[in-house]
mmCIF file with all atom_site columns, C-alpha atoms in Angstrom:
data_model
loop_
_atom_site.group_PDB
_atom_site.id
_atom_site.type_symbol
_atom_site.label_atom_id
_atom_site.label_alt_id
_atom_site.label_comp_id
_atom_site.label_asym_id
_atom_site.label_entity_id
_atom_site.label_seq_id
_atom_site.pdbx_PDB_ins_code
_atom_site.Cartn_x
_atom_site.Cartn_y
_atom_site.Cartn_z
_atom_site.occupancy
_atom_site.B_iso_or_equiv
_atom_site.pdbx_formal_charge
_atom_site.auth_seq_id
_atom_site.auth_comp_id
_atom_site.auth_asym_id
_atom_site.auth_atom_id
_atom_site.pdbx_PDB_model_num
ATOM 1   C CA . ASN A 1 1   ? -76.698  131.751 9.278  1.00 0.00 ? 270 ASN A CA 1
ATOM 2   C CA . ALA A 1 2   ? -75.394  135.487 10.575 1.00 0.00 ? 271 ALA A CA 1
ATOM 3   C CA . GLY A 1 3   ? -77.314  137.290 13.133 1.00 0.00 ? 272 GLY A CA 1
ATOM 4   C CA . VAL A 1 4   ? -78.521  140.844 13.052 1.00 0.00 ? 273 VAL A CA 1
ATOM 5   C CA . MET A 1 5   ? -75.406  142.632 12.907 1.00 0.00 ? 274 MET A CA 1
ATOM 6   C CA . GLN A 1 6   ? -75.259  146.227 13.911 1.00 0.00 ? 275 GLN A CA 1
ATOM 7   C CA . ASN A 1 7   ? -72.442  148.712 13.327 1.00 0.00 ? 276 ASN A CA 1
ATOM 8   C CA . PRO A 1 8   ? -70.735  150.366 14.654 1.00 0.00 ? 277 PRO A CA 1
ATOM 9   C CA . ARG A 1 9   ? -71.078  148.860 18.307 1.00 0.00 ? 278 ARG A CA 1
ATOM 10  C CA . HIS A 1 10  ? -70.208  152.125 20.273 1.00 0.00 ? 279 HIS A CA 1
ATOM 11  C CA . LEU A 1 11  ? -70.458  155.549 18.656 1.00 0.00 ? 280 LEU A CA 1
ATOM 12  C CA . VAL A 1 12  ? -69.342  158.972 20.195 1.00 0.00 ? 281 VAL A CA 1
ATOM 13  C CA . ARG A 1 13  ? -70.834  162.308 18.954 1.00 0.00 ? 282 ARG A CA 1
ATOM 14  C CA . ARG A 1 14  ? -70.399  165.680 19.967 1.00 0.00 ? 283 ARG A CA 1
ATOM 15  C CA . ARG A 1 15  ? -73.601  167.781 20.230 1.00 0.00 ? 284 ARG A CA 1
ATOM 16  C CA . GLY A 1 16  ? -74.936  169.071 16.609 1.00 0.00 ? 285 GLY A CA 1
ATOM 17  C CA . GLN A 1 17  ? -72.841  166.156 14.906 1.00 0.00 ? 286 GLN A CA 1
ATOM 18  C CA . GLU A 1 18  ? -74.683  163.752 13.014 1.00 0.00 ? 287 GLU A CA 1
ATOM 19  C CA . ALA A 1 19  ? -75.183  159.945 13.922 1.00 0.00 ? 288 ALA A CA 1
ATOM 20  C CA . ARG A 1 20  ? -75.455  157.025 11.276 1.00 0.00 ? 289 ARG A CA 1
ATOM 21  C CA . LEU A 1 21  ? -76.480  153.632 12.812 1.00 0.00 ? 290 LEU A CA 1
ATOM 22  C CA . ARG A 1 22  ? -76.615  150.652 10.464 1.00 0.00 ? 291 ARG A CA 1
ATOM 23  C CA . CYS A 1 23  ? -78.264  147.421 10.778 1.00 0.00 ? 292 CYS A CA 1
ATOM 24  C CA . SER A 1 24  ? -78.152  144.399 8.347  1.00 0.00 ? 293 SER A CA 1
ATOM 25  C CA . PRO A 1 25  ? -80.820  141.931 9.011  1.00 0.00 ? 294 PRO A CA 1
ATOM 26  C CA . MET A 1 26  ? -80.357  138.255 9.298  1.00 0.00 ? 295 MET A CA 1
ATOM 27  C CA . LYS A 1 27  ? -80.512  136.647 5.361  1.00 0.00 ? 296 LYS A CA 1
ATOM 28  C CA . GLY A 1 28  ? -84.129  136.007 4.098  1.00 0.00 ? 297 GLY A CA 1
ATOM 29  C CA . HIS A 1 29  ? -85.824  138.736 6.384  1.00 0.00 ? 298 HIS A CA 1
ATOM 30  C CA . SER A 1 30  ? -87.142  141.605 4.708  1.00 0.00 ? 299 SER A CA 1
ATOM 31  C CA . HIS A 1 31  ? -88.720  143.154 8.032  1.00 0.00 ? 300 HIS A CA 1
ATOM 32  C CA . VAL A 1 32  ? -86.397  145.332 9.913  1.00 0.00 ? 301 VAL A CA 1
ATOM 33  C CA . TYR A 1 33  ? -87.356  147.324 13.486 1.00 0.00 ? 302 TYR A CA 1
ATOM 34  C CA . TRP A 1 34  ? -85.402  149.743 15.382 1.00 0.00 ? 303 TRP A CA 1
ATOM 35  C CA . TYR A 1 35  ? -85.920  150.556 19.238 1.00 0.00 ? 304 TYR A CA 1
ATOM 36  C CA . ARG A 1 36  ? -84.350  152.878 21.850 1.00 0.00 ? 305 ARG A CA 1
ATOM 37  C CA . GLN A 1 37  ? -83.162  151.983 25.319 1.00 0.00 ? 306 GLN A CA 1
ATOM 38  C CA . LEU A 1 38  ? -82.817  154.795 27.795 1.00 0.00 ? 307 LEU A CA 1
ATOM 39  C CA . PRO A 1 39  ? -80.467  153.612 30.768 1.00 0.00 ? 308 PRO A CA 1
ATOM 40  C CA . GLU A 1 40  ? -82.441  151.883 33.209 1.00 0.00 ? 309 GLU A CA 1
ATOM 41  C CA . GLU A 1 41  ? -85.717  151.471 31.169 1.00 0.00 ? 310 GLU A CA 1
ATOM 42  C CA . GLY A 1 42  ? -87.093  148.761 28.550 1.00 0.00 ? 311 GLY A CA 1
ATOM 43  C CA . LEU A 1 43  ? -86.847  149.105 24.838 1.00 0.00 ? 312 LEU A CA 1
ATOM 44  C CA . LYS A 1 44  ? -89.020  151.672 22.853 1.00 0.00 ? 313 LYS A CA 1
ATOM 45  C CA . PHE A 1 45  ? -90.425  151.200 19.442 1.00 0.00 ? 314 PHE A CA 1
ATOM 46  C CA . MET A 1 46  ? -89.295  153.872 16.818 1.00 0.00 ? 315 MET A CA 1
ATOM 47  C CA . VAL A 1 47  ? -89.750  152.418 13.476 1.00 0.00 ? 316 VAL A CA 1
ATOM 48  C CA . TYR A 1 48  ? -90.760  149.445 11.124 1.00 0.00 ? 317 TYR A CA 1
ATOM 49  C CA . LEU A 1 49  ? -89.358  148.982 7.680  1.00 0.00 ? 318 LEU A CA 1
ATOM 50  C CA . GLN A 1 50  ? -89.653  146.657 4.803  1.00 0.00 ? 319 GLN A CA 1
ATOM 51  C CA . LYS A 1 51  ? -87.300  146.789 2.055  1.00 0.00 ? 320 LYS A CA 1
ATOM 52  C CA . GLU A 1 52  ? -87.740  150.622 0.340  1.00 0.00 ? 321 GLU A CA 1
ATOM 53  C CA . ASN A 1 53  ? -91.071  151.205 2.744  1.00 0.00 ? 322 ASN A CA 1
ATOM 54  C CA . ILE A 1 54  ? -91.368  152.787 5.892  1.00 0.00 ? 323 ILE A CA 1
ATOM 55  C CA . ILE A 1 55  ? -94.188  150.973 7.430  1.00 0.00 ? 324 ILE A CA 1
ATOM 56  C CA . ASP A 1 56  ? -94.925  152.568 10.897 1.00 0.00 ? 325 ASP A CA 1
ATOM 57  C CA . GLU A 1 57  ? -92.702  155.374 12.508 1.00 0.00 ? 326 GLU A CA 1
ATOM 58  C CA . SER A 1 58  ? -95.103  156.269 15.257 1.00 0.00 ? 327 SER A CA 1
ATOM 59  C CA . GLY A 1 59  ? -92.404  155.941 17.580 1.00 0.00 ? 328 GLY A CA 1
ATOM 60  C CA . MET A 1 60  ? -89.853  158.184 15.998 1.00 0.00 ? 329 MET A CA 1
ATOM 61  C CA . PRO A 1 61  ? -89.622  161.660 17.037 1.00 0.00 ? 330 PRO A CA 1
ATOM 62  C CA . LYS A 1 62  ? -90.691  164.171 14.381 1.00 0.00 ? 331 LYS A CA 1
ATOM 63  C CA . GLU A 1 63  ? -87.443  165.990 13.809 1.00 0.00 ? 332 GLU A CA 1
ATOM 64  C CA . ARG A 1 64  ? -83.868  164.963 13.614 1.00 0.00 ? 333 ARG A CA 1
ATOM 65  C CA . PHE A 1 65  ? -84.817  161.609 13.006 1.00 0.00 ? 334 PHE A CA 1
ATOM 66  C CA . SER A 1 66  ? -84.881  159.323 9.926  1.00 0.00 ? 335 SER A CA 1
ATOM 67  C CA . ALA A 1 67  ? -84.841  155.754 8.912  1.00 0.00 ? 336 ALA A CA 1
ATOM 68  C CA . GLU A 1 68  ? -84.458  153.859 5.706  1.00 0.00 ? 337 GLU A CA 1
ATOM 69  C CA . PHE A 1 69  ? -84.339  150.650 4.354  1.00 0.00 ? 338 PHE A CA 1
ATOM 70  C CA . PRO A 1 70  ? -82.912  150.669 0.964  1.00 0.00 ? 339 PRO A CA 1
ATOM 71  C CA . LYS A 1 71  ? -83.112  147.643 -1.949 1.00 0.00 ? 340 LYS A CA 1
ATOM 72  C CA . GLU A 1 72  ? -79.657  146.786 -1.556 1.00 0.00 ? 341 GLU A CA 1
ATOM 73  C CA . GLY A 1 73  ? -77.417  147.568 1.581  1.00 0.00 ? 342 GLY A CA 1
ATOM 74  C CA . PRO A 1 74  ? -77.951  147.821 5.161  1.00 0.00 ? 343 PRO A CA 1
ATOM 75  C CA . SER A 1 75  ? -81.091  149.706 6.989  1.00 0.00 ? 344 SER A CA 1
ATOM 76  C CA . ILE A 1 76  ? -79.768  153.253 8.274  1.00 0.00 ? 345 ILE A CA 1
ATOM 77  C CA . LEU A 1 77  ? -81.158  154.983 11.490 1.00 0.00 ? 346 LEU A CA 1
ATOM 78  C CA . ARG A 1 78  ? -80.032  158.532 11.083 1.00 0.00 ? 347 ARG A CA 1
ATOM 79  C CA . ILE A 1 79  ? -79.908  160.943 13.781 1.00 0.00 ? 348 ILE A CA 1
ATOM 80  C CA . GLN A 1 80  ? -79.205  164.910 12.754 1.00 0.00 ? 349 GLN A CA 1
ATOM 81  C CA . GLN A 1 81  ? -77.665  167.586 15.474 1.00 0.00 ? 350 GLN A CA 1
ATOM 82  C CA . VAL A 1 82  ? -77.465  165.187 18.250 1.00 0.00 ? 351 VAL A CA 1
ATOM 83  C CA . VAL A 1 83  ? -77.983  166.072 21.386 1.00 0.00 ? 352 VAL A CA 1
ATOM 84  C CA . ARG A 1 84  ? -77.389  164.872 25.143 1.00 0.00 ? 353 ARG A CA 1
ATOM 85  C CA . GLY A 1 85  ? -80.961  163.455 25.555 1.00 0.00 ? 354 GLY A CA 1
ATOM 86  C CA . ASP A 1 86  ? -80.128  161.000 22.115 1.00 0.00 ? 355 ASP A CA 1
ATOM 87  C CA . SER A 1 87  ? -77.547  158.973 24.402 1.00 0.00 ? 356 SER A CA 1
ATOM 88  C CA . ALA A 1 88  ? -78.908  155.600 24.477 1.00 0.00 ? 357 ALA A CA 1
ATOM 89  C CA . ALA A 1 89  ? -78.440  151.919 23.087 1.00 0.00 ? 358 ALA A CA 1
ATOM 90  C CA . TYR A 1 90  ? -80.389  151.408 19.591 1.00 0.00 ? 359 TYR A CA 1
ATOM 91  C CA . PHE A 1 91  ? -81.291  147.736 18.786 1.00 0.00 ? 360 PHE A CA 1
ATOM 92  C CA . CYS A 1 92  ? -82.323  146.707 15.373 1.00 0.00 ? 361 CYS A CA 1
ATOM 93  C CA . ALA A 1 93  ? -84.376  143.806 15.036 1.00 0.00 ? 362 ALA A CA 1
ATOM 94  C CA . SER A 1 94  ? -85.555  141.508 12.214 1.00 0.00 ? 363 SER A CA 1
ATOM 95  C CA . SER A 1 95  ? -88.049  138.994 11.248 1.00 0.00 ? 364 SER A CA 1
ATOM 96  C CA . PRO A 1 96  ? -89.043  137.149 8.227  1.00 0.00 ? 365 PRO A CA 1
ATOM 97  C CA . LEU A 1 97  ? -92.754  137.533 8.437  1.00 0.00 ? 366 LEU A CA 1
ATOM 98  C CA . ARG A 1 98  ? -94.844  140.150 10.533 1.00 0.00 ? 367 ARG A CA 1
ATOM 99  C CA . GLU A 1 99  ? -95.994  137.618 12.904 1.00 0.00 ? 368 GLU A CA 1
ATOM 100 C CA . GLU A 1 100 ? -92.382  135.778 13.353 1.00 0.00 ? 369 GLU A CA 1
ATOM 101 C CA . THR A 1 101 ? -90.141  136.063 16.358 1.00 0.00 ? 370 THR A CA 1
ATOM 102 C CA . GLN A 1 102 ? -87.951  139.184 16.277 1.00 0.00 ? 371 GLN A CA 1
ATOM 103 C CA . TYR A 1 103 ? -84.345  138.608 16.148 1.00 0.00 ? 372 TYR A CA 1
ATOM 104 C CA . PHE A 1 104 ? -82.393  141.258 18.010 1.00 0.00 ? 373 PHE A CA 1
ATOM 105 C CA . GLY A 1 105 ? -78.611  142.605 17.179 1.00 0.00 ? 374 GLY A CA 1
ATOM 106 C CA . PRO A 1 106 ? -76.136  143.973 19.692 1.00 0.00 ? 375 PRO A CA 1
ATOM 107 C CA . GLY A 1 107 ? -77.294  147.207 19.765 1.00 0.00 ? 376 GLY A CA 1
ATOM 108 C CA . THR A 1 108 ? -75.398  150.274 18.836 1.00 0.00 ? 377 THR A CA 1
ATOM 109 C CA . ARG A 1 109 ? -74.322  152.510 22.151 1.00 0.00 ? 378 ARG A CA 1
ATOM 110 C CA . LEU A 1 110 ? -74.837  156.143 21.261 1.00 0.00 ? 379 LEU A CA 1
ATOM 111 C CA . LEU A 1 111 ? -73.017  158.578 23.758 1.00 0.00 ? 380 LEU A CA 1
ATOM 112 C CA . VAL A 1 112 ? -73.689  162.220 23.139 1.00 0.00 ? 381 VAL A CA 1
ATOM 113 C CA . LEU A 1 113 ? -70.750  164.779 24.843 1.00 0.00 ? 382 LEU A CA 1
ATOM 114 C CA . GLY B 2 1   ? -100.368 151.469 22.947 1.00 0.00 ? 229 GLY B CA 1
ATOM 115 C CA . ILE B 2 2   ? -100.345 148.241 24.785 1.00 0.00 ? 230 ILE B CA 1
ATOM 116 C CA . GLN B 2 3   ? -99.290  148.636 28.429 1.00 0.00 ? 231 GLN B CA 1
ATOM 117 C CA . VAL B 2 4   ? -96.795  145.604 29.738 1.00 0.00 ? 232 VAL B CA 1
ATOM 118 C CA . GLU B 2 5   ? -96.231  145.147 33.532 1.00 0.00 ? 233 GLU B CA 1
ATOM 119 C CA . GLN B 2 6   ? -93.395  143.257 35.065 1.00 0.00 ? 234 GLN B CA 1
ATOM 120 C CA . SER B 2 7   ? -93.116  141.713 38.265 1.00 0.00 ? 235 SER B CA 1
ATOM 121 C CA . PRO B 2 8   ? -90.980  141.525 40.272 1.00 0.00 ? 236 PRO B CA 1
ATOM 122 C CA . PRO B 2 9   ? -88.789  144.455 39.445 1.00 0.00 ? 237 PRO B CA 1
ATOM 123 C CA . ASP B 2 10  ? -86.014  143.275 41.204 1.00 0.00 ? 238 ASP B CA 1
ATOM 124 C CA . LEU B 2 11  ? -85.250  139.875 42.616 1.00 0.00 ? 239 LEU B CA 1
ATOM 125 C CA . ILE B 2 12  ? -81.947  138.386 44.550 1.00 0.00 ? 240 ILE B CA 1
ATOM 126 C CA . LEU B 2 13  ? -81.421  134.787 44.444 1.00 0.00 ? 241 LEU B CA 1
ATOM 127 C CA . GLN B 2 14  ? -79.431  132.519 46.087 1.00 0.00 ? 242 GLN B CA 1
ATOM 128 C CA . GLU B 2 15  ? -77.710  129.862 43.477 1.00 0.00 ? 243 GLU B CA 1
ATOM 129 C CA . GLY B 2 16  ? -79.982  127.034 43.001 1.00 0.00 ? 244 GLY B CA 1
ATOM 130 C CA . ALA B 2 17  ? -83.112  128.632 43.955 1.00 0.00 ? 245 ALA B CA 1
ATOM 131 C CA . ASN B 2 18  ? -86.219  128.863 41.729 1.00 0.00 ? 246 ASN B CA 1
ATOM 132 C CA . SER B 2 19  ? -88.163  132.182 40.491 1.00 0.00 ? 247 SER B CA 1
ATOM 133 C CA . THR B 2 20  ? -91.151  132.839 38.641 1.00 0.00 ? 248 THR B CA 1
ATOM 134 C CA . LEU B 2 21  ? -91.535  136.212 36.669 1.00 0.00 ? 249 LEU B CA 1
ATOM 135 C CA . ARG B 2 22  ? -94.695  137.518 35.553 1.00 0.00 ? 250 ARG B CA 1
ATOM 136 C CA . CYS B 2 23  ? -96.020  139.449 32.761 1.00 0.00 ? 251 CYS B CA 1
ATOM 137 C CA . ASN B 2 24  ? -99.167  140.981 32.517 1.00 0.00 ? 252 ASN B CA 1
ATOM 138 C CA . PHE B 2 25  ? -100.542 142.906 29.064 1.00 0.00 ? 253 PHE B CA 1
ATOM 139 C CA . SER B 2 26  ? -103.231 145.336 28.879 1.00 0.00 ? 254 SER B CA 1
ATOM 140 C CA . ASP B 2 27  ? -104.546 144.140 25.718 1.00 0.00 ? 255 ASP B CA 1
ATOM 141 C CA . SER B 2 28  ? -105.191 140.824 23.115 1.00 0.00 ? 256 SER B CA 1
ATOM 142 C CA . VAL B 2 29  ? -101.783 140.015 21.920 1.00 0.00 ? 257 VAL B CA 1
ATOM 143 C CA . ASN B 2 30  ? -100.712 137.503 18.983 1.00 0.00 ? 258 ASN B CA 1
ATOM 144 C CA . ASN B 2 31  ? -96.728  137.664 19.666 1.00 0.00 ? 259 ASN B CA 1
ATOM 145 C CA . LEU B 2 32  ? -95.115  137.478 22.903 1.00 0.00 ? 260 LEU B CA 1
ATOM 146 C CA . GLN B 2 33  ? -91.576  137.044 23.593 1.00 0.00 ? 261 GLN B CA 1
ATOM 147 C CA . TRP B 2 34  ? -89.266  136.672 26.759 1.00 0.00 ? 262 TRP B CA 1
ATOM 148 C CA . PHE B 2 35  ? -85.589  137.894 26.341 1.00 0.00 ? 263 PHE B CA 1
ATOM 149 C CA . HIS B 2 36  ? -82.455  138.155 28.713 1.00 0.00 ? 264 HIS B CA 1
ATOM 150 C CA . GLN B 2 37  ? -80.471  141.001 28.526 1.00 0.00 ? 265 GLN B CA 1
ATOM 151 C CA . ASN B 2 38  ? -77.182  140.151 29.643 1.00 0.00 ? 266 ASN B CA 1
ATOM 152 C CA . PRO B 2 39  ? -74.710  142.317 31.675 1.00 0.00 ? 267 PRO B CA 1
ATOM 153 C CA . TRP B 2 40  ? -73.014  143.145 28.333 1.00 0.00 ? 268 TRP B CA 1
ATOM 154 C CA . GLY B 2 41  ? -76.346  144.588 27.068 1.00 0.00 ? 269 GLY B CA 1
ATOM 155 C CA . GLN B 2 42  ? -77.059  141.746 24.374 1.00 0.00 ? 270 GLN B CA 1
ATOM 156 C CA . LEU B 2 43  ? -80.556  140.727 23.996 1.00 0.00 ? 271 LEU B CA 1
ATOM 157 C CA . ILE B 2 44  ? -81.046  137.160 24.140 1.00 0.00 ? 272 ILE B CA 1
ATOM 158 C CA . ASN B 2 45  ? -84.083  135.346 22.681 1.00 0.00 ? 273 ASN B CA 1
ATOM 159 C CA . LEU B 2 46  ? -85.704  133.272 25.136 1.00 0.00 ? 274 LEU B CA 1
ATOM 160 C CA . PHE B 2 47  ? -88.902  132.114 24.009 1.00 0.00 ? 275 PHE B CA 1
ATOM 161 C CA . TYR B 2 48  ? -91.487  132.900 21.492 1.00 0.00 ? 276 TYR B CA 1
ATOM 162 C CA . ILE B 2 49  ? -94.934  132.167 23.394 1.00 0.00 ? 277 ILE B CA 1
ATOM 163 C CA . PRO B 2 50  ? -97.803  134.024 22.229 1.00 0.00 ? 278 PRO B CA 1
ATOM 164 C CA . SER B 2 51  ? -99.647  131.040 23.991 1.00 0.00 ? 279 SER B CA 1
ATOM 165 C CA . GLY B 2 52  ? -99.310  127.649 25.597 1.00 0.00 ? 280 GLY B CA 1
ATOM 166 C CA . THR B 2 53  ? -96.378  126.273 27.588 1.00 0.00 ? 281 THR B CA 1
ATOM 167 C CA . LYS B 2 54  ? -92.665  125.769 26.289 1.00 0.00 ? 282 LYS B CA 1
ATOM 168 C CA . GLN B 2 55  ? -89.812  124.444 28.264 1.00 0.00 ? 283 GLN B CA 1
ATOM 169 C CA . ASN B 2 56  ? -85.774  124.566 27.140 1.00 0.00 ? 284 ASN B CA 1
ATOM 170 C CA . GLY B 2 57  ? -83.477  123.132 29.520 1.00 0.00 ? 285 GLY B CA 1
ATOM 171 C CA . ARG B 2 58  ? -84.337  125.079 33.085 1.00 0.00 ? 286 ARG B CA 1
ATOM 172 C CA . LEU B 2 59  ? -86.295  127.641 31.528 1.00 0.00 ? 287 LEU B CA 1
ATOM 173 C CA . SER B 2 60  ? -90.068  127.210 31.269 1.00 0.00 ? 288 SER B CA 1
ATOM 174 C CA . ALA B 2 61  ? -92.716  129.763 29.836 1.00 0.00 ? 289 ALA B CA 1
ATOM 175 C CA . THR B 2 62  ? -97.007  129.582 29.885 1.00 0.00 ? 290 THR B CA 1
ATOM 176 C CA . THR B 2 63  ? -98.985  132.556 28.271 1.00 0.00 ? 291 THR B CA 1
ATOM 177 C CA . VAL B 2 64  ? -102.344 132.731 28.858 1.00 0.00 ? 292 VAL B CA 1
ATOM 178 C CA . ALA B 2 65  ? -103.478 134.940 26.006 1.00 0.00 ? 293 ALA B CA 1
ATOM 179 C CA . THR B 2 66  ? -107.358 134.745 27.244 1.00 0.00 ? 294 THR B CA 1
ATOM 180 C CA . GLU B 2 67  ? -106.352 136.212 30.729 1.00 0.00 ? 295 GLU B CA 1
ATOM 181 C CA . ARG B 2 68  ? -103.673 138.678 29.483 1.00 0.00 ? 296 ARG B CA 1
ATOM 182 C CA . TYR B 2 69  ? -100.432 136.976 31.168 1.00 0.00 ? 297 TYR B CA 1
ATOM 183 C CA . SER B 2 70  ? -97.085  135.212 30.688 1.00 0.00 ? 298 SER B CA 1
ATOM 184 C CA . LEU B 2 71  ? -95.208  133.366 33.437 1.00 0.00 ? 299 LEU B CA 1
ATOM 185 C CA . LEU B 2 72  ? -91.362  132.336 32.755 1.00 0.00 ? 300 LEU B CA 1
ATOM 186 C CA . TYR B 2 73  ? -90.050  129.978 35.255 1.00 0.00 ? 301 TYR B CA 1
ATOM 187 C CA . ILE B 2 74  ? -86.334  129.670 36.217 1.00 0.00 ? 302 ILE B CA 1
ATOM 188 C CA . SER B 2 75  ? -85.162  126.709 38.102 1.00 0.00 ? 303 SER B CA 1
ATOM 189 C CA . SER B 2 76  ? -82.098  125.970 39.584 1.00 0.00 ? 304 SER B CA 1
ATOM 190 C CA . SER B 2 77  ? -81.033  129.332 39.028 1.00 0.00 ? 305 SER B CA 1
ATOM 191 C CA . GLN B 2 78  ? -77.462  129.966 38.052 1.00 0.00 ? 306 GLN B CA 1
ATOM 192 C CA . THR B 2 79  ? -74.881  133.084 38.168 1.00 0.00 ? 307 THR B CA 1
ATOM 193 C CA . THR B 2 80  ? -75.289  133.109 34.506 1.00 0.00 ? 308 THR B CA 1
ATOM 194 C CA . ASP B 2 81  ? -78.729  133.861 34.831 1.00 0.00 ? 309 ASP B CA 1
ATOM 195 C CA . SER B 2 82  ? -78.233  137.196 36.232 1.00 0.00 ? 310 SER B CA 1
ATOM 196 C CA . GLY B 2 83  ? -79.170  140.311 33.892 1.00 0.00 ? 311 GLY B CA 1
ATOM 197 C CA . VAL B 2 84  ? -82.379  141.611 33.264 1.00 0.00 ? 312 VAL B CA 1
ATOM 198 C CA . TYR B 2 85  ? -85.541  139.714 32.183 1.00 0.00 ? 313 TYR B CA 1
ATOM 199 C CA . PHE B 2 86  ? -87.874  141.481 29.447 1.00 0.00 ? 314 PHE B CA 1
ATOM 200 C CA . CYS B 2 87  ? -91.457  140.478 28.521 1.00 0.00 ? 315 CYS B CA 1
ATOM 201 C CA . ALA B 2 88  ? -92.421  141.797 24.839 1.00 0.00 ? 316 ALA B CA 1
ATOM 202 C CA . VAL B 2 89  ? -95.581  141.861 23.102 1.00 0.00 ? 317 VAL B CA 1
ATOM 203 C CA . GLY B 2 90  ? -96.821  142.615 19.852 1.00 0.00 ? 318 GLY B CA 1
ATOM 204 C CA . ARG B 2 91  ? -100.185 142.644 17.684 1.00 0.00 ? 319 ARG B CA 1
ATOM 205 C CA . SER B 2 92  ? -99.933  142.016 13.995 1.00 0.00 ? 320 SER B CA 1
ATOM 206 C CA . ASN B 2 93  ? -102.630 144.198 12.801 1.00 0.00 ? 321 ASN B CA 1
ATOM 207 C CA . THR B 2 94  ? -100.498 147.571 14.522 1.00 0.00 ? 322 THR B CA 1
ATOM 208 C CA . GLY B 2 95  ? -97.323  146.666 12.451 1.00 0.00 ? 323 GLY B CA 1
ATOM 209 C CA . ASN B 2 96  ? -96.321  143.796 15.135 1.00 0.00 ? 324 ASN B CA 1
ATOM 210 C CA . GLN B 2 97  ? -93.900  146.508 16.831 1.00 0.00 ? 325 GLN B CA 1
ATOM 211 C CA . PHE B 2 98  ? -92.834  145.268 20.690 1.00 0.00 ? 326 PHE B CA 1
ATOM 212 C CA . TYR B 2 99  ? -93.993  146.992 23.727 1.00 0.00 ? 327 TYR B CA 1
ATOM 213 C CA . PHE B 2 100 ? -91.675  145.896 26.134 1.00 0.00 ? 328 PHE B CA 1
ATOM 214 C CA . GLY B 2 101 ? -91.952  145.782 29.873 1.00 0.00 ? 329 GLY B CA 1
ATOM 215 C CA . THR B 2 102 ? -89.852  147.651 32.064 1.00 0.00 ? 330 THR B CA 1
ATOM 216 C CA . GLY B 2 103 ? -88.094  144.092 33.004 1.00 0.00 ? 331 GLY B CA 1
ATOM 217 C CA . THR B 2 104 ? -87.031  142.312 35.898 1.00 0.00 ? 332 THR B CA 1
ATOM 218 C CA . SER B 2 105 ? -83.867  142.612 37.558 1.00 0.00 ? 333 SER B CA 1
ATOM 219 C CA . LEU B 2 106 ? -82.303  139.423 38.188 1.00 0.00 ? 334 LEU B CA 1
ATOM 220 C CA . THR B 2 107 ? -79.211  138.887 40.581 1.00 0.00 ? 335 THR B CA 1
ATOM 221 C CA . VAL B 2 108 ? -77.907  135.123 41.244 1.00 0.00 ? 336 VAL B CA 1
ATOM 222 C CA . ILE B 2 109 ? -75.286  135.323 44.149 1.00 0.00 ? 337 ILE B CA 1
ATOM 223 C CA . PRO B 2 110 ? -73.276  132.112 44.808 1.00 0.00 ? 338 PRO B CA 1
#
């Protein structure tokens, strides 16, 4: 059973460009979570999704950030008009049920020049 | 949200030594996990332990949910144990998002 997959593993963008981060949950998992880790800090929750639904986006910045988890395909975290402060590691996690353990992907390291 | 404090923030050990890492949290939770973030940045699940005690090889963990803390024990430490150890807690009635502590950075020297 493959683990949580994220791609790309590294992404470099110039200020003002768009960043698209993809997450494929583990097989059989229908809950996806996105977290952001700034340098030298712990992870901070961004958004929790189920298939075709955003359940909780309380940790998501109000502007430029959006997330989706379509019926088919991976979950996408989209950052429009990136700024240097968006440079961070973005982790995706999945779980089969709300109370179950979360399994984390390897992360996408975003660098904004 | 739930506040999570981990101690100590930094720890340097001689290979073979034992250590105890602590995680305190500010509210009742029904989900708690310990992770090891290795030097390559990958998060590795160590324990899912909302309550009770578990052991896996040289590692063990205990959570006392009523007193809002968890402990991670590392025995006979090895250089490969180096990295950052995170405690994360969650509560299903708040969407089960995890609240992470700021971690304990462990360096094991030969």
